[in-house]
PDB file of C-alpha atoms in Angstrom:
ATOM      1  CA  MET Q   1     -37.889 -15.482  -6.654  1.00  0.00           C
ATOM      2  CA  GLU Q   2     -39.337 -14.563  -9.929  1.00  0.00           C
ATOM      3  CA  VAL Q   3     -42.579 -12.439  -9.820  1.00  0.00           C
ATOM      4  CA  PRO Q   4     -45.635 -13.790 -11.790  1.00  0.00           C
ATOM      5  CA  GLU Q   5     -46.231 -12.252 -14.926  1.00  0.00           C
ATOM      6  CA  CYS Q   6     -49.549 -11.354 -16.662  1.00  0.00           C
ATOM      7  CA  PRO Q   7     -50.697 -14.082 -19.364  1.00  0.00           C
ATOM      8  CA  VAL Q   8     -51.696 -11.507 -21.846  1.00  0.00           C
ATOM      9  CA  CYS Q   9     -48.812  -8.894 -21.969  1.00  0.00           C
ATOM     10  CA  TRP Q  10     -46.162 -11.028 -20.069  1.00  0.00           C
ATOM     11  CA  ASP Q  11     -45.290  -8.058 -17.919  1.00  0.00           C
ATOM     12  CA  SER Q  12     -44.658  -8.697 -14.242  1.00  0.00           C
ATOM     13  CA  PHE Q  13     -47.433  -7.815 -11.872  1.00  0.00           C
ATOM     14  CA  ASP Q  14     -47.052  -4.804  -9.507  1.00  0.00           C
ATOM     15  CA  ARG Q  15     -49.131  -2.597  -7.045  1.00  0.00           C
ATOM     16  CA  ASP Q  16     -49.639   0.160  -9.786  1.00  0.00           C
ATOM     17  CA  THR Q  17     -50.833  -0.274 -13.441  1.00  0.00           C
ATOM     18  CA  HIS Q  18     -50.256  -4.002 -13.623  1.00  0.00           C
ATOM     19  CA  MET Q  19     -52.371  -4.765 -10.521  1.00  0.00           C
ATOM     20  CA  PRO Q  20     -53.394  -8.399 -10.376  1.00  0.00           C
ATOM     21  CA  ARG Q  21     -57.186  -8.874 -10.721  1.00  0.00           C
ATOM     22  CA  LEU Q  22     -58.738 -12.142 -10.137  1.00  0.00           C
ATOM     23  CA  LEU Q  23     -61.462 -13.152 -12.591  1.00  0.00           C
ATOM     24  CA  ARG Q  24     -64.607 -15.518 -11.738  1.00  0.00           C
ATOM     25  CA  CYS Q  25     -62.825 -18.647 -13.390  1.00  0.00           C
ATOM     26  CA  GLY Q  26     -59.783 -18.253 -10.932  1.00  0.00           C
ATOM     27  CA  HIS Q  27     -57.285 -16.989 -13.488  1.00  0.00           C
ATOM     28  CA  THR Q  28     -55.289 -13.713 -12.930  1.00  0.00           C
ATOM     29  CA  VAL Q  29     -54.925 -10.697 -15.463  1.00  0.00           C
ATOM     30  CA  CYS Q  30     -53.484  -7.384 -14.977  1.00  0.00           C
ATOM     31  CA  GLN Q  31     -55.995  -4.595 -14.753  1.00  0.00           C
ATOM     32  CA  LEU Q  32     -54.177  -2.773 -17.752  1.00  0.00           C
ATOM     33  CA  CYS Q  33     -55.044  -5.722 -20.079  1.00  0.00           C
ATOM     34  CA  LEU Q  34     -58.544  -6.183 -18.609  1.00  0.00           C
ATOM     35  CA  LYS Q  35     -59.475  -2.608 -19.997  1.00  0.00           C
ATOM     36  CA  CYS Q  36     -58.389  -3.577 -23.503  1.00  0.00           C
ATOM     37  CA  LEU Q  37     -59.874  -7.063 -23.776  1.00  0.00           C
ATOM     38  CA  PRO Q  38     -62.917  -7.249 -26.038  1.00  0.00           C
ATOM     39  CA  THR Q  39     -66.335  -7.765 -24.323  1.00  0.00           C
ATOM     40  CA  GLU Q  40     -69.562  -9.469 -25.591  1.00  0.00           C
ATOM     41  CA  MET Q  41     -73.237  -9.582 -24.684  1.00  0.00           C
ATOM     42  CA  ARG Q  42     -74.712 -12.617 -23.402  1.00  0.00           C
ATOM     43  CA  LEU Q  43     -78.075 -12.934 -21.862  1.00  0.00           C
ATOM     44  CA  GLY Q  44     -78.334  -9.133 -21.609  1.00  0.00           C
ATOM     45  CA  GLN Q  45     -75.028  -9.006 -19.596  1.00  0.00           C
ATOM     46  CA  ARG Q  46     -71.710  -7.801 -20.612  1.00  0.00           C
ATOM     47  CA  CYS Q  47     -69.261 -10.639 -20.476  1.00  0.00           C
ATOM     48  CA  LEU Q  48     -65.589 -10.944 -20.942  1.00  0.00           C
ATOM     49  CA  ARG Q  49     -63.866 -13.983 -21.895  1.00  0.00           C
ATOM     50  CA  CYS Q  50     -60.761 -15.270 -19.803  1.00  0.00           C
ATOM     51  CA  PRO Q  51     -57.751 -15.071 -21.964  1.00  0.00           C
ATOM     52  CA  GLU Q  52     -56.428 -18.509 -20.561  1.00  0.00           C
ATOM     53  CA  CYS Q  53     -59.569 -20.576 -20.505  1.00  0.00           C
ATOM     54  CA  ARG Q  54     -62.108 -18.791 -22.603  1.00  0.00           C
ATOM     55  CA  ILE Q  55     -64.912 -18.935 -19.931  1.00  0.00           C
ATOM     56  CA  PRO Q  56     -67.195 -15.960 -19.998  1.00  0.00           C
ATOM     57  CA  CYS Q  57     -67.156 -13.892 -16.884  1.00  0.00           C
ATOM     58  CA  VAL Q  58     -69.455 -11.032 -16.040  1.00  0.00           C
ATOM     59  CA  TRP Q  59     -67.744  -7.691 -16.703  1.00  0.00           C
ATOM     60  CA  ARG Q  60     -68.856  -4.506 -15.160  1.00  0.00           C
ATOM     61  CA  ARG Q  61     -65.769  -2.403 -14.228  1.00  0.00           C
ATOM     62  CA  VAL Q  62     -62.119  -3.014 -13.523  1.00  0.00           C
ATOM     63  CA  HIS Q  63     -62.170  -1.897  -9.914  1.00  0.00           C
ATOM     64  CA  GLU Q  64     -65.080  -4.364  -9.051  1.00  0.00           C
ATOM     65  CA  LEU Q  65     -62.923  -7.324  -9.841  1.00  0.00           C
ATOM     66  CA  PRO Q  66     -61.230  -8.431  -6.501  1.00  0.00           C
ATOM     67  CA  LYS Q  67     -57.390  -8.351  -6.148  1.00  0.00           C
ATOM     68  CA  ASN Q  68     -55.319 -11.256  -5.879  1.00  0.00           C
ATOM     69  CA  TYR Q  69     -54.353 -10.750  -2.425  1.00  0.00           C
ATOM     70  CA  ILE Q  70     -52.247 -14.019  -2.190  1.00  0.00           C
ATOM     71  CA  LEU Q  71     -50.346 -13.152  -5.274  1.00  0.00           C
ATOM     72  CA  LEU Q  72     -49.731  -9.590  -3.716  1.00  0.00           C
ATOM     73  CA  ARG Q  73     -48.385 -11.304  -0.429  1.00  0.00           C
ATOM     74  CA  VAL Q  74     -46.159 -13.516  -2.387  1.00  0.00           C
ATOM     75  CA  MET Q  75     -44.890 -10.454  -4.345  1.00  0.00           C
ATOM     76  CA  ASP Q  76     -44.283  -8.538  -1.015  1.00  0.00           C
ATOM     77  CA  SER Q  77     -42.388 -11.427   0.421  1.00  0.00           C
ATOM     78  CA  SER Q  78     -40.191 -11.980  -2.770  1.00  0.00           C
ATOM     79  CA  SER Q  79     -39.524  -8.071  -2.708  1.00  0.00           C
ATOM     80  CA  ASN Q  80     -38.609  -8.364   0.972  1.00  0.00           C
ATOM     81  CA  THR Q  81     -36.340 -11.293   0.114  1.00  0.00           C
ATOM     82  CA  ASP Q  82     -34.854  -9.361  -2.931  1.00  0.00           C
ATOM     83  CA  ARG Q  83     -34.374  -6.467  -0.588  1.00  0.00           C
ATOM     84  CA  SER Q  84     -32.703  -8.564   2.072  1.00  0.00           C
ATOM     85  CA  GLN Q  85     -30.515 -10.343  -0.434  1.00  0.00           C
ATOM     86  CA  SER Q  86     -29.356  -6.775  -1.708  1.00  0.00           C
ATOM     87  CA  ILE Q  87     -28.610  -5.720   1.722  1.00  0.00           C
ATOM     88  CA  LEU Q  88     -26.668  -8.899   2.349  1.00  0.00           C
ATOM     89  CA  ARG Q  89     -24.627  -8.351  -0.743  1.00  0.00           C
ATOM     90  CA  MET Q  90     -23.817  -4.630   0.084  1.00  0.00           C
ATOM     91  CA  ALA Q  91     -22.950  -5.873   3.654  1.00  0.00           C
ATOM     92  CA  LEU Q  92     -20.594  -8.487   2.136  1.00  0.00           C
ATOM     93  CA  SER Q  93     -19.033  -6.112  -0.164  1.00  0.00           C
ATOM     94  CA  PHE Q  94     -18.690  -3.676   2.735  1.00  0.00           C
ATOM     95  CA  LEU Q  95     -17.018  -6.210   4.690  1.00  0.00           C
ATOM     96  CA  SER Q  96     -14.634  -7.249   1.920  1.00  0.00           C
ATOM     97  CA  ASP Q  97     -13.704  -3.555   1.723  1.00  0.00           C
ATOM     98  CA  VAL Q  98     -13.105  -3.321   5.390  1.00  0.00           C
ATOM     99  CA  GLN Q  99     -11.052  -6.325   5.447  1.00  0.00           C
ATOM    100  CA  PHE Q 100      -8.887  -4.548   2.800  1.00  0.00           C
ATOM    101  CA  LEU Q 101      -8.797  -1.385   4.665  1.00  0.00           C
ATOM    102  CA  CYS Q 102      -7.992  -2.760   8.036  1.00  0.00           C
ATOM    103  CA  PRO Q 103      -4.089  -2.999   7.427  1.00  0.00           C
ATOM    104  CA  ILE Q 104      -4.153   0.717   6.198  1.00  0.00           C
ATOM    105  CA  ALA Q 105      -6.191   1.767   9.106  1.00  0.00           C
ATOM    106  CA  ASN Q 106      -3.831  -0.305  11.536  1.00  0.00           C
ATOM    107  CA  PHE Q 107      -0.890   1.531   9.936  1.00  0.00           C
ATOM    108  CA  PHE Q 108      -2.473   5.006   9.969  1.00  0.00           C
ATOM    109  CA  VAL Q 109      -4.031   4.707  13.631  1.00  0.00           C
ATOM    110  CA  VAL Q 110      -2.406   2.325  15.554  1.00  0.00           C
ATOM    111  CA  ASP Q 111       1.256   2.939  14.398  1.00  0.00           C
ATOM    112  CA  THR Q 112       0.683   6.832  14.577  1.00  0.00           C
ATOM    113  CA  ILE Q 113      -0.747   6.646  18.055  1.00  0.00           C
ATOM    114  CA  ARG Q 114       2.419   4.205  19.195  1.00  0.00           C
ATOM    115  CA  SER Q 115       4.536   7.015  17.690  1.00  0.00           C
ATOM    116  CA  GLN Q 116       2.756   9.756  19.408  1.00  0.00           C
ATOM    117  CA  ARG Q 117       3.253   7.862  22.813  1.00  0.00           C
ATOM    118  CA  LEU Q 118       6.698   7.162  22.243  1.00  0.00           C
ATOM    119  CA  LEU Q 119       7.275  10.706  21.397  1.00  0.00           C
ATOM    120  CA  LYS Q 120       5.314  11.891  24.536  1.00  0.00           C
ATOM    121  CA  ARG Q 121       7.455   9.527  26.758  1.00  0.00           C
ATOM    122  CA  LYS Q 122      10.746  10.903  25.156  1.00  0.00           C
ATOM    123  CA  LEU Q 123       9.448  14.396  25.846  1.00  0.00           C
ATOM    124  CA  PHE Q 124       8.343  13.645  29.412  1.00  0.00           C
ATOM    125  CA  ASP Q 125      11.880  12.167  30.074  1.00  0.00           C
ATOM    126  CA  LEU Q 126      13.437  15.025  28.795  1.00  0.00           C
ATOM    127  CA  ALA Q 127      11.284  17.512  30.776  1.00  0.00           C
ATOM    128  CA  THR Q 128      11.921  15.435  33.902  1.00  0.00           C
ATOM    129  CA  LEU Q 129      15.711  15.466  33.307  1.00  0.00           C
ATOM    130  CA  THR Q 130      15.572  19.242  32.718  1.00  0.00           C
ATOM    131  CA  CYS Q 131      13.533  19.674  35.936  1.00  0.00           C
ATOM    132  CA  ILE Q 132      15.757  17.701  37.865  1.00  0.00           C
ATOM    133  CA  SER Q 133      18.928  19.555  36.790  1.00  0.00           C
ATOM    134  CA  SER Q 134      16.997  22.849  37.440  1.00  0.00           C
ATOM    135  CA  LEU Q 135      16.309  21.730  41.044  1.00  0.00           C
ATOM    136  CA  VAL Q 136      19.970  20.551  41.352  1.00  0.00           C
ATOM    137  CA  LEU Q 137      21.059  23.927  40.249  1.00  0.00           C
ATOM    138  CA  LEU Q 138      18.746  25.836  42.566  1.00  0.00           C
ATOM    139  CA  PHE Q 139      19.634  23.761  45.665  1.00  0.00           C
ATOM    140  CA  VAL Q 140      23.360  23.390  45.079  1.00  0.00           C
ATOM    141  CA  PRO Q 141      25.412  26.416  46.075  1.00  0.00           C
ATOM    142  CA  ILE Q 142      26.632  28.766  43.179  1.00  0.00           C
ATOM    143  CA  SER Q 143      30.059  27.856  43.399  1.00  0.00           C
ATOM    144  CA  LEU Q 144      29.398  24.186  43.045  1.00  0.00           C
ATOM    145  CA  ALA Q 145      27.230  24.782  40.174  1.00  0.00           C
ATOM    146  CA  TYR Q 146      29.991  26.743  38.431  1.00  0.00           C
ATOM    147  CA  VAL Q 147      32.239  23.783  39.237  1.00  0.00           C
ATOM    148  CA  PHE Q 148      29.897  21.393  37.696  1.00  0.00           C
ATOM    149  CA  LEU Q 149      29.370  23.514  34.662  1.00  0.00           C
ATOM    150  CA  ALA Q 150      33.144  23.839  34.379  1.00  0.00           C
ATOM    151  CA  TRP Q 151      33.740  19.967  34.559  1.00  0.00           C
ATOM    152  CA  LEU Q 152      31.174  19.589  32.089  1.00  0.00           C
ATOM    153  CA  THR Q 153      32.396  22.224  29.594  1.00  0.00           C
ATOM    154  CA  ALA Q 154      35.832  20.604  30.050  1.00  0.00           C
ATOM    155  CA  ALA Q 155      34.426  17.092  29.391  1.00  0.00           C
ATOM    156  CA  ILE Q 156      32.774  18.303  26.335  1.00  0.00           C
ATOM    157  CA  GLY Q 157      36.020  20.054  25.036  1.00  0.00           C
ATOM    158  CA  PHE Q 158      37.981  16.988  25.679  1.00  0.00           C
ATOM    159  CA  LEU Q 159      35.613  14.892  23.690  1.00  0.00           C
ATOM    160  CA  ILE Q 160      35.864  17.500  20.998  1.00  0.00           C
ATOM    161  CA  LEU Q 161      39.611  17.473  21.061  1.00  0.00           C
ATOM    162  CA  LEU Q 162      39.931  13.769  21.125  1.00  0.00           C
ATOM    163  CA  CYS Q 163      37.489  13.743  17.970  1.00  0.00           C
ATOM    164  CA  LEU Q 164      39.817  16.210  16.385  1.00  0.00           C
ATOM    165  CA  ALA Q 165      42.958  14.447  17.201  1.00  0.00           C
ATOM    166  CA  LEU Q 166      41.696  11.125  16.065  1.00  0.00           C
ATOM    167  CA  VAL Q 167      40.797  12.904  12.745  1.00  0.00           C
ATOM    168  CA  GLY Q 168      44.183  14.486  12.676  1.00  0.00           C
ATOM    169  CA  ILE Q 169      45.989  11.232  13.261  1.00  0.00           C
ATOM    170  CA  GLY Q 170      44.047   9.519  10.763  1.00  0.00           C
ATOM    171  CA  PHE Q 171      44.855  12.361   8.230  1.00  0.00           C
ATOM    172  CA  CYS Q 172      48.700  12.190   9.073  1.00  0.00           C
ATOM    173  CA  ALA Q 173      48.606   8.561   8.734  1.00  0.00           C
ATOM    174  CA  LEU Q 174      47.101   9.001   5.161  1.00  0.00           C
ATOM    175  CA  LEU Q 175      49.683  11.463   4.347  1.00  0.00           C
ATOM    176  CA  PHE Q 176      52.663   9.280   5.730  1.00  0.00           C
ATOM    177  CA  PHE Q 177      51.286   6.355   3.738  1.00  0.00           C
ATOM    178  CA  VAL Q 178      51.122   8.298   0.444  1.00  0.00           C
ATOM    179  CA  TRP Q 179      54.746   9.586   1.125  1.00  0.00           C
ATOM    180  CA  GLY Q 180      55.931   6.149   1.966  1.00  0.00           C
ATOM    181  CA  SER Q 181      54.379   4.704  -1.180  1.00  0.00           C
ATOM    182  CA  TYR Q 182      55.873   7.485  -3.330  1.00  0.00           C
ATOM    183  CA  HIS Q 183      59.219   7.019  -2.065  1.00  0.00           C
ATOM    184  CA  ILE Q 184      59.105   3.288  -2.263  1.00  0.00           C
ATOM    185  CA  VAL Q 185      58.191   3.589  -5.971  1.00  0.00           C
ATOM    186  CA  SER Q 186      60.899   6.059  -6.655  1.00  0.00           C
ATOM    187  CA  ILE Q 187      63.642   3.892  -5.005  1.00  0.00           C
ATOM    188  CA  VAL Q 188      62.445   0.707  -6.866  1.00  0.00           C
ATOM    189  CA  TYR Q 189      62.257   2.667 -10.217  1.00  0.00           C
ATOM    190  CA  LYS Q 190      65.816   4.252  -9.538  1.00  0.00           C
ATOM    191  CA  SER Q 191      67.005   0.575  -8.708  1.00  0.00           C
ATOM    192  CA  TYR Q 192      65.671  -0.697 -11.867  1.00  0.00           C
ATOM    193  CA  LYS Q 193      67.271   2.233 -13.932  1.00  0.00           C
ATOM    194  CA  PHE Q 194      70.622   1.441 -12.054  1.00  0.00           C
ATOM    195  CA  LEU Q 195      70.625  -2.153 -12.776  1.00  0.00           C
ATOM    196  CA  LEU Q 196      69.597  -1.565 -16.422  1.00  0.00           C
ATOM    197  CA  LYS Q 197      72.608   0.587 -16.979  1.00  0.00           C
ATOM    198  CA  LYS Q 198      74.913  -1.800 -15.364  1.00  0.00           C
ATOM    199  CA  GLY Q 199      73.540  -4.469 -17.445  1.00  0.00           C
ATOM    200  CA  VAL Q 200      74.181  -2.363 -20.664  1.00  0.00           C
ATOM    201  CA  VAL Q 201      77.736  -1.736 -19.522  1.00  0.00           C
ATOM    202  CA  LEU Q 202      78.583  -5.264 -18.702  1.00  0.00           C
ATOM    203  CA  TYR Q 203      77.020  -6.313 -22.064  1.00  0.00           C
ATOM    204  CA  GLU Q 204      79.109  -3.985 -23.854  1.00  0.00           C
ATOM    205  CA  TYR Q 205      82.239  -5.168 -21.802  1.00  0.00           C
ATOM    206  CA  SER Q 206      81.714  -8.720 -22.622  1.00  0.00           C
ATOM    207  CA  LEU Q 207      81.304  -7.933 -26.318  1.00  0.00           C
ATOM    208  CA  SER Q 208      84.454  -6.084 -26.255  1.00  0.00           C
ATOM    209  CA  LEU Q 209      86.395  -8.933 -24.360  1.00  0.00           C
ATOM    210  CA  PHE Q 210      84.898 -11.296 -26.900  1.00  0.00           C
ATOM    211  CA  GLY Q 211      85.908  -9.165 -29.744  1.00  0.00           C
ATOM    212  CA  GLY Q 212      89.542  -8.835 -28.368  1.00  0.00           C
ATOM    213  CA  PHE Q 213      89.974 -12.425 -27.828  1.00  0.00           C
ATOM    214  CA  SER Q 214      88.855 -13.240 -31.345  1.00  0.00           C
ATOM    215  CA  TYR Q 215      91.134 -10.830 -32.735  1.00  0.00           C
ATOM    216  CA  VAL Q 216      94.118 -12.440 -30.912  1.00  0.00           C
ATOM    217  CA  THR Q 217      93.187 -15.771 -31.978  1.00  0.00           C
ATOM    218  CA  ILE Q 218      93.219 -14.955 -35.654  1.00  0.00           C
ATOM    219  CA  LYS Q 219      96.604 -13.215 -35.460  1.00  0.00           C
ATOM    220  CA  ARG Q 220      98.252 -16.018 -33.724  1.00  0.00           C
ATOM    221  CA  LYS Q 221      96.760 -18.215 -36.651  1.00  0.00           C
TER     222      LYS Q 221
END
């Protein structure tokens, strides 16, 4: 809602310098403009003409004129409305920011707490297993404990040897594949060279035979 303005200076009324004062004719002027308006004498009294309707009003002092309380009440209600609207706008902007920050908060709070719970659960399971193993080792005779540790060490060693054996078998298979490929290529290359040599010899032999046959034919003629 817009605040009413003074008809002289066109400034908005307030409760300080532009306090709305009510003239006898019913119009309202701010007290700052009332101090600046010209006065005149009528029938031995100092009068002030209203800037809107030009009706002369008795003038004594500014503070003797009544305030326009109705206008002040309207101004207060409008200021409260503006304040409530500004608060509402701030709340809406805050809610929009909160809606934007909700996924980030969910990631940094909920997921972090969930990860901490999972980690605590895993640590609890590990601690429980350690305690149970310690209790078993306490109540089991030392010889059986040594047997258990020996079997456990043997199982771990067997797994390590199995992994090494698998790695060694794979490496040996790779070497065998490379060796076989090399020999196959060399055999094919040697066979190709041998066949090429045989082909050259046969070609020369056929040429020699053809040449001898032609020489005998010419001699007979």
